[in-house]
mmCIF file of C-alpha atoms in Angstrom:
data_model
loop_
_atom_site.group_PDB
_atom_site.id
_atom_site.type_symbol
_atom_site.label_atom_id
_atom_site.label_comp_id
_atom_site.label_asym_id
_atom_site.label_seq_id
_atom_site.Cartn_x
_atom_site.Cartn_y
_atom_site.Cartn_z
ATOM 1 C CA UNK L 26 101.523 11.702 -204.014
ATOM 2 C CA UNK L 27 97.980 10.749 -203.076
ATOM 3 C CA UNK L 28 96.777 7.141 -203.114
ATOM 4 C CA UNK L 29 94.679 7.618 -206.256
ATOM 5 C CA UNK L 30 97.376 9.369 -208.276
ATOM 6 C CA UNK L 31 99.876 6.717 -207.283
ATOM 7 C CA UNK L 32 97.794 3.947 -208.820
ATOM 8 C CA UNK L 33 99.132 4.549 -212.321
ATOM 9 C CA UNK L 34 102.640 3.653 -211.139
ATOM 10 C CA UNK L 35 101.300 0.388 -209.710
ATOM 11 C CA UNK L 36 100.180 -0.614 -213.209
ATOM 12 C CA UNK L 37 103.106 0.862 -215.169
ATOM 13 C CA UNK L 38 103.993 -2.228 -217.207
ATOM 14 C CA UNK L 39 100.554 -2.986 -218.613
ATOM 15 C CA UNK L 40 99.740 0.743 -218.865
ATOM 16 C CA UNK L 41 102.719 1.291 -221.163
ATOM 17 C CA UNK L 42 102.072 -1.955 -223.045
ATOM 18 C CA UNK L 43 98.621 -0.560 -223.796
ATOM 19 C CA UNK L 44 100.003 2.696 -225.137
ATOM 20 C CA UNK L 45 102.546 0.869 -227.275
ATOM 21 C CA UNK L 46 100.017 -1.638 -228.595
ATOM 22 C CA UNK L 47 99.834 -1.596 -232.429
ATOM 23 C CA UNK L 48 96.154 -0.597 -232.318
ATOM 24 C CA UNK L 49 96.895 2.562 -230.334
ATOM 25 C CA UNK L 50 100.084 3.448 -232.190
ATOM 26 C CA UNK L 51 98.517 2.914 -235.610
ATOM 27 C CA UNK L 52 95.650 5.175 -234.549
ATOM 28 C CA UNK L 53 98.205 7.881 -233.851
ATOM 29 C CA UNK L 54 99.928 7.344 -237.195
ATOM 30 C CA UNK L 55 96.604 7.243 -239.040
ATOM 31 C CA UNK L 56 97.388 3.858 -240.596
ATOM 32 C CA UNK L 57 95.097 1.587 -238.563
ATOM 33 C CA UNK L 58 93.079 -0.776 -240.777
ATOM 34 C CA UNK L 59 89.577 0.692 -240.919
ATOM 35 C CA UNK L 60 87.978 -2.744 -240.529
ATOM 36 C CA UNK L 61 89.792 -3.094 -237.217
ATOM 37 C CA UNK L 62 88.524 0.300 -236.132
ATOM 38 C CA UNK L 63 84.999 -0.606 -237.226
ATOM 39 C CA UNK L 64 85.194 -3.751 -235.097
ATOM 40 C CA UNK L 65 86.442 -1.624 -232.197
ATOM 41 C CA UNK L 66 83.660 0.940 -232.670
ATOM 42 C CA UNK L 67 80.912 -1.644 -232.352
ATOM 43 C CA UNK L 68 82.529 -3.355 -229.390
ATOM 44 C CA UNK L 69 83.232 -0.074 -227.604
ATOM 45 C CA UNK L 70 79.673 1.104 -228.267
ATOM 46 C CA UNK L 71 78.399 -2.002 -226.471
ATOM 47 C CA UNK L 72 81.014 -1.556 -223.757
ATOM 48 C CA UNK L 73 80.027 2.041 -223.028
ATOM 49 C CA UNK L 74 76.395 1.069 -222.512
ATOM 50 C CA UNK L 75 77.474 -1.328 -219.757
ATOM 51 C CA UNK L 76 80.062 1.131 -218.432
ATOM 52 C CA UNK L 77 77.327 3.716 -217.971
ATOM 53 C CA UNK L 78 75.311 1.195 -215.967
ATOM 54 C CA UNK L 79 78.191 0.825 -213.503
ATOM 55 C CA UNK L 80 77.957 4.548 -212.772
ATOM 56 C CA UNK L 81 74.254 4.055 -212.103
ATOM 57 C CA UNK L 82 75.126 1.506 -209.407
ATOM 58 C CA UNK L 83 77.562 4.045 -207.959
ATOM 59 C CA UNK L 84 74.718 6.562 -207.623
ATOM 60 C CA UNK L 85 72.778 4.006 -205.581
ATOM 61 C CA UNK L 86 75.768 3.443 -203.308
ATOM 62 C CA UNK L 87 76.454 7.152 -202.814
ATOM 63 C CA UNK L 88 75.613 8.671 -199.451
ATOM 64 C CA UNK L 89 76.181 12.315 -200.345
ATOM 65 C CA UNK L 90 74.481 14.641 -202.801
ATOM 66 C CA UNK L 91 77.878 15.555 -204.264
ATOM 67 C CA UNK L 92 78.733 11.963 -205.157
ATOM 68 C CA UNK L 93 75.282 11.366 -206.612
ATOM 69 C CA UNK L 94 75.573 14.458 -208.776
ATOM 70 C CA UNK L 95 79.098 13.662 -209.965
ATOM 71 C CA UNK L 96 78.326 10.062 -210.866
ATOM 72 C CA UNK L 97 75.183 11.188 -212.697
ATOM 73 C CA UNK L 98 77.107 13.856 -214.622
ATOM 74 C CA UNK L 99 79.765 11.328 -215.627
ATOM 75 C CA UNK L 100 77.134 8.875 -216.776
ATOM 76 C CA UNK L 101 75.511 11.630 -218.850
ATOM 77 C CA UNK L 102 78.887 12.556 -220.374
ATOM 78 C CA UNK L 103 79.401 8.924 -221.427
ATOM 79 C CA UNK L 104 75.967 8.607 -223.034
ATOM 80 C CA UNK L 105 75.607 12.089 -224.502
ATOM 81 C CA UNK L 106 79.223 13.090 -225.115
ATOM 82 C CA UNK L 107 81.633 10.213 -225.571
ATOM 83 C CA UNK L 108 79.161 8.058 -227.466
ATOM 84 C CA UNK L 109 78.457 10.862 -229.934
ATOM 85 C CA UNK L 110 82.007 10.478 -231.256
ATOM 86 C CA UNK L 111 81.301 6.768 -231.735
ATOM 87 C CA UNK L 112 77.977 7.481 -233.455
ATOM 88 C CA UNK L 113 79.587 9.908 -235.906
ATOM 89 C CA UNK L 114 82.310 7.420 -236.814
ATOM 90 C CA UNK L 115 79.740 4.613 -237.116
ATOM 91 C CA UNK L 116 77.685 6.797 -239.434
ATOM 92 C CA UNK L 117 80.794 7.278 -241.561
ATOM 93 C CA UNK L 118 81.210 3.509 -241.757
ATOM 94 C CA UNK L 119 77.582 3.062 -242.752
ATOM 95 C CA UNK L 120 76.788 1.295 -239.482
ATOM 96 C CA UNK L 121 73.063 1.696 -238.849
ATOM 97 C CA UNK L 122 71.547 2.090 -235.361
ATOM 98 C CA UNK L 123 69.906 -1.301 -235.848
ATOM 99 C CA UNK L 124 73.256 -2.910 -236.660
ATOM 100 C CA UNK L 125 74.768 -1.395 -233.509
ATOM 101 C CA UNK L 126 71.865 -2.572 -231.364
ATOM 102 C CA UNK L 127 72.029 -6.135 -232.668
ATOM 103 C CA UNK L 128 75.824 -6.494 -232.497
ATOM 104 C CA UNK L 129 77.151 -9.069 -230.043
ATOM 105 C CA UNK L 130 79.860 -8.283 -227.484
ATOM 106 C CA UNK L 131 83.013 -10.380 -227.602
ATOM 107 C CA UNK L 132 83.945 -12.635 -224.718
ATOM 108 C CA UNK L 133 86.635 -10.114 -223.734
ATOM 109 C CA UNK L 134 84.091 -7.299 -223.750
ATOM 110 C CA UNK L 135 81.623 -9.321 -221.676
ATOM 111 C CA UNK L 136 84.314 -10.313 -219.182
ATOM 112 C CA UNK L 137 85.454 -6.729 -218.652
ATOM 113 C CA UNK L 138 81.984 -5.264 -218.210
ATOM 114 C CA UNK L 139 80.782 -8.170 -216.056
ATOM 115 C CA UNK L 140 83.791 -7.638 -213.791
ATOM 116 C CA UNK L 141 82.937 -3.956 -213.301
ATOM 117 C CA UNK L 142 79.240 -4.611 -212.808
ATOM 118 C CA UNK L 143 80.005 -7.266 -210.204
ATOM 119 C CA UNK L 144 81.697 -4.609 -208.057
ATOM 120 C CA UNK L 145 78.764 -2.294 -208.645
ATOM 121 C CA UNK L 146 76.329 -4.920 -207.408
ATOM 122 C CA UNK L 147 78.255 -6.506 -204.545
ATOM 123 C CA UNK L 148 81.027 -4.185 -203.281
ATOM 124 C CA UNK L 149 81.539 -0.717 -201.905
ATOM 125 C CA UNK L 150 81.975 2.597 -203.670
ATOM 126 C CA UNK L 151 85.794 2.498 -203.492
ATOM 127 C CA UNK L 152 85.844 -0.849 -205.320
ATOM 128 C CA UNK L 153 83.507 0.510 -207.997
ATOM 129 C CA UNK L 154 85.716 3.567 -208.518
ATOM 130 C CA UNK L 155 88.847 1.454 -208.776
ATOM 131 C CA UNK L 156 87.191 -0.702 -211.443
ATOM 132 C CA UNK L 157 85.943 2.148 -213.656
ATOM 133 C CA UNK L 158 88.834 4.600 -213.245
ATOM 134 C CA UNK L 159 91.354 3.013 -215.673
ATOM 135 C CA UNK L 160 89.059 3.369 -218.676
ATOM 136 C CA UNK L 161 88.845 7.154 -218.510
ATOM 137 C CA UNK L 162 92.380 7.657 -217.205
ATOM 138 C CA UNK L 163 94.149 5.547 -219.840
ATOM 139 C CA UNK L 164 92.111 7.062 -222.684
ATOM 140 C CA UNK L 165 92.935 10.578 -221.522
ATOM 141 C CA UNK L 166 96.616 9.753 -221.098
ATOM 142 C CA UNK L 167 96.865 7.940 -224.430
ATOM 143 C CA UNK L 168 94.930 10.659 -226.263
ATOM 144 C CA UNK L 169 97.191 13.433 -224.979
ATOM 145 C CA UNK L 170 100.345 11.445 -225.706
ATOM 146 C CA UNK L 171 99.245 10.488 -229.221
ATOM 147 C CA UNK L 172 98.360 14.098 -229.988
ATOM 148 C CA UNK L 173 101.813 15.204 -228.871
ATOM 149 C CA UNK L 174 103.752 12.316 -230.425
ATOM 150 C CA UNK L 175 102.061 12.531 -233.819
ATOM 151 C CA UNK L 176 101.324 16.278 -233.920
ATOM 152 C CA UNK L 177 102.937 16.596 -237.360
ATOM 153 C CA UNK L 178 100.788 13.769 -238.764
ATOM 154 C CA UNK L 179 97.436 14.711 -237.247
ATOM 155 C CA UNK L 180 96.109 16.730 -240.177
ATOM 156 C CA UNK L 181 94.598 14.258 -242.597
ATOM 157 C CA UNK L 182 94.552 11.500 -239.998
ATOM 158 C CA UNK L 183 91.203 9.698 -240.244
ATOM 159 C CA UNK L 184 91.290 9.214 -236.469
ATOM 160 C CA UNK L 185 92.002 12.856 -235.607
ATOM 161 C CA UNK L 186 88.559 13.404 -234.053
ATOM 162 C CA UNK L 187 88.964 10.320 -231.846
ATOM 163 C CA UNK L 188 92.417 11.435 -230.652
ATOM 164 C CA UNK L 189 91.396 15.038 -230.012
ATOM 165 C CA UNK L 190 88.278 14.001 -228.123
ATOM 166 C CA UNK L 191 90.273 11.973 -225.611
ATOM 167 C CA UNK L 192 93.118 14.493 -225.522
ATOM 168 C CA UNK L 193 90.725 17.317 -224.675
ATOM 169 C CA UNK L 194 90.533 19.119 -221.354
ATOM 170 C CA UNK L 195 86.778 18.557 -221.440
ATOM 171 C CA UNK L 196 87.321 14.812 -221.300
ATOM 172 C CA UNK L 197 89.954 14.908 -218.553
ATOM 173 C CA UNK L 198 87.829 17.384 -216.587
ATOM 174 C CA UNK L 199 84.907 14.948 -216.703
ATOM 175 C CA UNK L 200 86.673 12.511 -214.374
ATOM 176 C CA UNK L 201 89.054 14.810 -212.449
ATOM 177 C CA UNK L 202 86.853 14.586 -209.362
ATOM 178 C CA UNK L 203 87.462 10.829 -209.128
ATOM 179 C CA UNK L 204 90.945 11.332 -207.668
ATOM 180 C CA UNK L 205 89.737 13.144 -204.567
ATOM 181 C CA UNK L 206 86.703 10.889 -204.246
ATOM 182 C CA UNK L 207 88.811 7.737 -204.183
ATOM 183 C CA UNK L 208 91.322 9.279 -201.784
ATOM 184 C CA UNK L 209 88.488 10.151 -199.430
ATOM 185 C CA UNK L 210 86.986 6.662 -199.624
ATOM 186 C CA UNK L 211 90.253 4.873 -198.797
ATOM 187 C CA UNK L 212 91.363 7.336 -196.100
ATOM 188 C CA UNK L 213 90.360 5.080 -193.219
ATOM 189 C CA UNK L 214 91.071 1.746 -194.890
ATOM 190 C CA UNK L 215 93.649 -0.745 -193.663
ATOM 191 C CA UNK L 216 96.678 -1.629 -195.783
ATOM 192 C CA UNK L 217 94.963 -4.910 -196.723
ATOM 193 C CA UNK L 218 91.848 -3.104 -197.919
ATOM 194 C CA UNK L 219 93.918 -0.615 -199.909
ATOM 195 C CA UNK L 220 95.814 -3.481 -201.517
ATOM 196 C CA UNK L 221 92.493 -4.860 -202.757
ATOM 197 C CA UNK L 222 91.674 -1.483 -204.330
ATOM 198 C CA UNK L 223 95.058 -1.479 -206.081
ATOM 199 C CA UNK L 224 94.464 -4.988 -207.421
ATOM 200 C CA UNK L 225 91.050 -4.041 -208.783
ATOM 201 C CA UNK L 226 92.552 -0.999 -210.505
ATOM 202 C CA UNK L 227 95.385 -3.016 -212.066
ATOM 203 C CA UNK L 228 92.939 -5.675 -213.290
ATOM 204 C CA UNK L 229 90.923 -3.040 -215.134
ATOM 205 C CA UNK L 230 94.100 -1.677 -216.774
ATOM 206 C CA UNK L 231 94.796 -5.258 -217.880
ATOM 207 C CA UNK L 232 91.278 -5.503 -219.303
ATOM 208 C CA UNK L 233 91.929 -2.272 -221.209
ATOM 209 C CA UNK L 234 95.000 -3.851 -222.794
ATOM 210 C CA UNK L 235 93.000 -6.952 -223.721
ATOM 211 C CA UNK L 236 90.347 -4.738 -225.319
ATOM 212 C CA UNK L 237 92.916 -3.114 -227.640
ATOM 213 C CA UNK L 238 94.319 -6.536 -228.480
ATOM 214 C CA UNK L 239 90.865 -7.960 -229.136
ATOM 215 C CA UNK L 240 90.049 -5.085 -231.472
ATOM 216 C CA UNK L 241 93.332 -5.355 -233.375
ATOM 217 C CA UNK L 242 92.763 -9.073 -233.960
ATOM 218 C CA UNK L 243 89.000 -8.607 -234.507
ATOM 219 C CA UNK L 244 88.599 -11.447 -232.086
ATOM 220 C CA UNK L 245 85.156 -12.386 -230.725
ATOM 221 C CA UNK L 246 86.369 -15.354 -228.696
ATOM 222 C CA UNK L 247 89.510 -17.311 -227.912
#
């Protein structure tokens, strides 16, 4: 198994805790309180804006045309693809563009995005990839597993569009190139340097868990 594909196993405990979190499981069952999902929508909308900025820093750090193109395409997918799902749900909740633009990020949201941006501003491309990878990878994994686990309950599930978006091949294809890119970037690293990449990856999986928990509790601060 390559270095990148082995990272999931390094974060198994928190990865599975995320999937089994009530927010994620209640999404799959279609019973999640809509006020909790509304809170999540606004926070994730703000998160994705910052997430997209991290990919912009990756473009600046790229030294090949291929990397520049791939990071740019991923950033475009976030802003023009993934966020469209959020906009449609927000429209259904009566959330206006002005309300979304004036919403405040929670302390958990700010901490997660600030952590990623710090790597984008001060570290190398491998560190940036390790920080952003868990977001896409966990969502794809959770989406596919929810779709399979709750296949008989999906029709009529208010969150069907959300689940199918993240379970789609289009979504997983949008970040498939990250595996090879990260493997290439760590190829000549020492064991100590690779350990740092693992730790960054695990920290972002932990932030993903905290994001679900924050949304379920509708918690802006401690």
